[in-house]
Amino acid sequence: MSELIQLTRENEIAVITIDNPPVNALSPAVQAGINAAITKINQDEEVKAAVLIGAGRTFVAGADINEFGKITSGKAKRGSFLPVLLAVEDCRVPVVVAIHGNALGGGLELSMAGHYRVAVPTAQVGQPEVNLGIIPGAAGTQRLPRLVGVVKAVEMCTTGKPIKATEAASIGLLDKLVEGDLLAGAIAFAREVAGKPAPKTRLRTDKLGTAEQNAALFAAARETVRKKQRGLQAPLAAIDAIEAATKMPFEKGCEEEARLFDQCLYSDQSKALIHVFFAEREVPKIPDVPKDTPVRPVNSLAIVGAGTMGSGIAMVFANAGIPVTLKDAEQAALDRGLETIRKNYAISVQRGRFTPQFVEERMKLIKPTLSYDDFASADMVIEAVFEGMGLKKEVFAELDRVCKPDAIMASNTSTLNIDEIASVTSRPESVIGTHFFSPANVMRLLEVVRGRKSSKDVIATCMQLGKRIGKVAVLVGNCWGFVGNRMFLPYIREAQFLVEEGAAPEAVDASVTNFGLAMGPLAVGDLGGLDVSYRIRKEFRHLDKPGARRPFMEDRLVEMGRLGQKTGAGWYRYDEQRRSSTDPEIAALAGKWSTEAGIPRRSISEDEARDRLIYMLVNEGARILEEGYALRAGDIDIIYVNGYGFPAYRGGPMWYADTVGLKKVYDRVCEFHRAHGALWEPAPLLKKLAEAGKGFADFQREAAQATT
Ligand code: 3H9
């Protein structure tokens, strides 16, 4: 046997162990090894049943995702796992698959080819391929509906969400839950079924339903996907493949699945989603803060400021089981904060996300206070007061006085200079930025802002803590707006320019929502309140490029009291339920103000609007990358996908630019530079890469090679 697959014997039971750390991915060698093990078992008369199990922390997390890029770039041939699975299913003796950790993608497909499946209660099983822009490619769409029925199979293959072992057992996907030692339990189960006829999943049809029942189910499923997974191709392909399972014999269904799988695999969507998968796993890797950097224990948190951000952050930590002291200066503000928390939890209970008991336990973890006295024992403090340097400095001076010596002192600032904040403390090495995104209890992104003196153990602690509290933590440098907002501000500025030049707000927003963004820039402004960026623009006016064009629309709307949703009007008009509609007054105001400012009104195409918005992000992203405020182009992509509603299937702004081709992007940026002036000056890195015929991915690869 190969090192990756071990074949051993427990008397009459053969045990195949897959040992391909870290997640037993089904590399070609693993697939060949399983095949060889089955051949041996078939030849060994003494074997009466077999157990197939994974070594290490998990069963099998699916195909080796690294292989997909090699296949689409022509560096590897696309093999098929199907013959191996048929060999398992046609094995002379019953095969019992024993699952712990995860059986995902090809891992679940392998399990379903086995005759029985047993699992520990903590295990999870799923077909998450759609998250990578593909569909199950080893008969998952054919065997799963045969085991769990069409509705559940469609749900699992279109959402990609794994289900818990307990649920899997209740719907017939697992035959038994094993308490205690999994291998021992699986061997005992194998002894029970040895010598008896073993059921083959592919021969079953009892759960496939009738054509009439299914027609309505598939139509409804397609409708749901179009609404909830807007723009994604793979979930629709998964439905097509499952439909094939209900209409064709198994072998033909597999052929149809393979055709659809290939179509998805070679798509831009799949390449982008695979990029996002690996970029997310790259993000915690910080060259000068190695994995084994010691961390400070964080078992309690204190928060200053019970506003929207402070109360949201309190929920995030309470949800992770970490006790929180929540402080505000005023009782009324504290009461409001707690009320917000209660309301948010009530919504989560209504939506079935949390049980009332869970919420009650979390509420007990949040301790309101008006005093800093309660801060002395906190392992970490997050300041979430109003965005203003003076106030933040006051708070940090106070924290320096009350916090214990090794406490981490973090600021939730979204724009301000962490070094300046740290300068008022006697321990700048313990000061760092933890920039949460609103609503903090919902958004996955956390920017960890590294100050000049932030120590490595503080950085490592915050990055690890991010994972513990369910966030994607991305380390960023300390520049204005850090990464996300530094790119976002020019983007929303450009949206205003488009309106000032003649585009309707809904056309501006549609140019990026049609591209796949969750919301357009103007609707986002209305949602958060136009006064937020108004204040930022005012405070940082001194940073504006001298002589460069300045937007005026939004400032004037704010000055008219049109602050967005909260005042019933902003870029759009809102009814009581905050449903938006076009406001003809905006077109009239834009026309009047633009004429006064001497800006000619013209018709603007959707392509121009989209390119100006997206390429503004890319151009600023290129500057950030070159200046070293983001470690990798992929980090910027992860920030935009997780914090700004950028469609993951486009891979993030930097990946998207690479797919367009940087030469094309650069030419367009130059065109906008000529037409609109200094704010479109091409980033030097963009120019350099475009002229060299390279992409951001090449830049990253070369930078990584240079450091190794
Ligand atoms: C598929 O199966 C298609 C089939 O239908 C058809 C043909 C058979 N491949 O996430 P983590 C690496 S498509 C290669 O940090 P966790 C990962 O990059 C596949 N590598 O750990 C990381 O490497 P590094 C369908 C993989 O405990 C390390 O493992 N399956 C794979 O937080 C640890 O990962 C999926 O989509 C892989 N399949 O989460 C499942 N999986 O240390 C994808 C992981 O160098 N995987 N790695 O950065 C996951 O969802 C999570 O990794 C998992 C563990 C839940 C398993």
GROMACS .gro file of C-alpha atoms and ligand atoms in nm, residues 22-23 25-26 31 57 61-66 68 81 102 104-106 109 127-129 132 134-138 261 277-278 281 285 467, ligand 1:
model
   90
   22PRO     CA    1  -0.417   1.786   0.684
   23VAL     CA    2  -0.766   1.694   0.559
   25ALA     CA    3  -0.800   1.533   0.037
   26LEU     CA    4  -0.856   1.290  -0.249
   31GLN     CA    5  -0.778   0.764  -0.520
   57ARG     CA    6  -0.860   1.523   1.245
   61ALA     CA    7  -1.262   1.706   0.291
   62GLY     CA    8  -1.314   1.623  -0.077
   63ALA     CA    9  -1.110   1.638  -0.392
   64ASP     CA   10  -0.773   1.808  -0.367
   65ILE     CA   11  -0.874   2.163  -0.464
   66ASN     CA   12  -0.517   2.235  -0.579
   68PHE     CA   13  -0.849   2.200  -1.025
   81PHE     CA   14  -1.303   0.912  -0.945
  102ASN     CA   15  -1.602   1.616   0.788
  104LEU     CA   16  -1.731   1.683   0.228
  105GLY     CA   17  -1.757   1.685  -0.150
  106GLY     CA   18  -1.572   1.381  -0.281
  109GLU     CA   19  -1.938   1.084  -0.250
  127GLN     CA   20  -2.161   1.872  -0.081
  128PRO     CA   21  -1.999   2.218  -0.063
  129GLU     CA   22  -1.877   2.221  -0.424
  132LEU     CA   23  -1.601   2.660  -0.539
  134ILE     CA   24  -1.852   2.361  -0.931
  135ILE     CA   25  -2.096   2.077  -0.865
  136PRO     CA   26  -2.033   1.733  -0.714
  137GLY     CA   27  -1.829   1.553  -0.978
  138ALA     CA   28  -1.816   1.197  -0.848
  261PHE     CA   29  -1.910   1.960  -1.383
  277PHE     CA   30  -1.098   2.973  -0.094
  278PHE     CA   31  -0.719   2.975  -0.095
  281ARG     CA   32  -0.658   3.049   0.403
  285LYS     CA   33  -0.008   3.377   0.720
  467LYS     CA   34  -1.110   3.294   1.394
  7093H9     C1   35  -1.481   1.810  -0.453
  7093H9     O1   36  -1.472   1.734  -0.363
  7093H9     C2   37  -1.526   1.770  -0.590
  7093H9     C3   38  -1.577   1.632  -0.598
  7093H9     O2   39  -1.717   1.637  -0.603
  7093H9     C4   40  -1.533   1.565  -0.724
  7093H9     C5   41  -1.417   1.482  -0.732
  7093H9     C6   42  -1.368   1.388  -0.627
  7093H9     N1   43  -0.812   2.031  -0.095
  7093H9     O3   44  -0.988   2.538   0.609
  7093H9     P1   45  -0.870   2.501   0.692
  7093H9     C7   46  -0.637   2.274   0.319
  7093H9     S1   47  -1.437   1.972  -0.436
  7093H9     C8   48  -0.691   2.082  -0.070
  7093H9     O4   49  -0.782   2.610   0.737
  7093H9     P2   50  -1.044   2.409   0.902
  7093H9     C9   51  -0.647   2.425   0.337
  7093H9     O5   52  -0.609   2.493   0.221
  7093H9    C10   53  -1.391   1.988  -0.266
  7093H9     N2   54  -0.659   2.146   0.043
  7093H9     O6   55  -0.910   2.412   0.818
  7093H9    C11   56  -0.552   2.446   0.453
  7093H9     O7   57  -0.421   2.443   0.402
  7093H9     P3   58  -0.307   2.533   0.466
  7093H9    C12   59  -1.507   1.993  -0.178
  7093H9    C13   60  -0.756   2.159   0.134
  7093H9     O8   61  -1.026   2.309   1.006
  7093H9    C14   62  -0.572   2.319   0.538
  7093H9     O9   63  -0.628   2.223   0.450
  7093H9     N3   64  -1.465   2.018  -0.042
  7093H9    C15   65  -0.884   2.109   0.115
  7093H9    O10   66  -1.083   2.547   0.939
  7093H9    C16   67  -0.665   2.340   0.654
  7093H9    O11   68  -0.788   2.396   0.606
  7093H9    C17   69  -1.458   2.140   0.012
  7093H9    O12   70  -1.492   2.237  -0.050
  7093H9    C18   71  -0.911   2.040  -0.005
  7093H9     N4   72  -1.032   1.986  -0.031
  7093H9    O13   73  -1.156   2.359   0.800
  7093H9    C19   74  -1.409   2.147   0.153
  7093H9     N5   75  -0.960   2.138   0.223
  7093H9    O14   76  -0.292   2.485   0.607
  7093H9    C20   77  -1.303   2.251   0.165
  7093H9    C21   78  -0.879   2.203   0.309
  7093H9    O15   79  -0.189   2.506   0.379
  7093H9     N6   80  -1.246   2.257   0.296
  7093H9     N7   81  -0.756   2.216   0.255
  7093H9    O16   82  -0.356   2.676   0.457
  7093H9    C22   83  -1.308   2.311   0.403
  7093H9    O17   84  -1.422   2.349   0.398
  7093H9    C23   85  -1.229   2.324   0.529
  7093H9    O18   86  -1.093   2.322   0.495
  7093H9    C24   87  -1.254   2.214   0.635
  7093H9    C25   88  -1.152   2.229   0.751
  7093H9    C26   89  -1.396   2.230   0.689
  7093H9    C27   90  -1.236   2.077   0.575
   0.00000   0.00000   0.00000
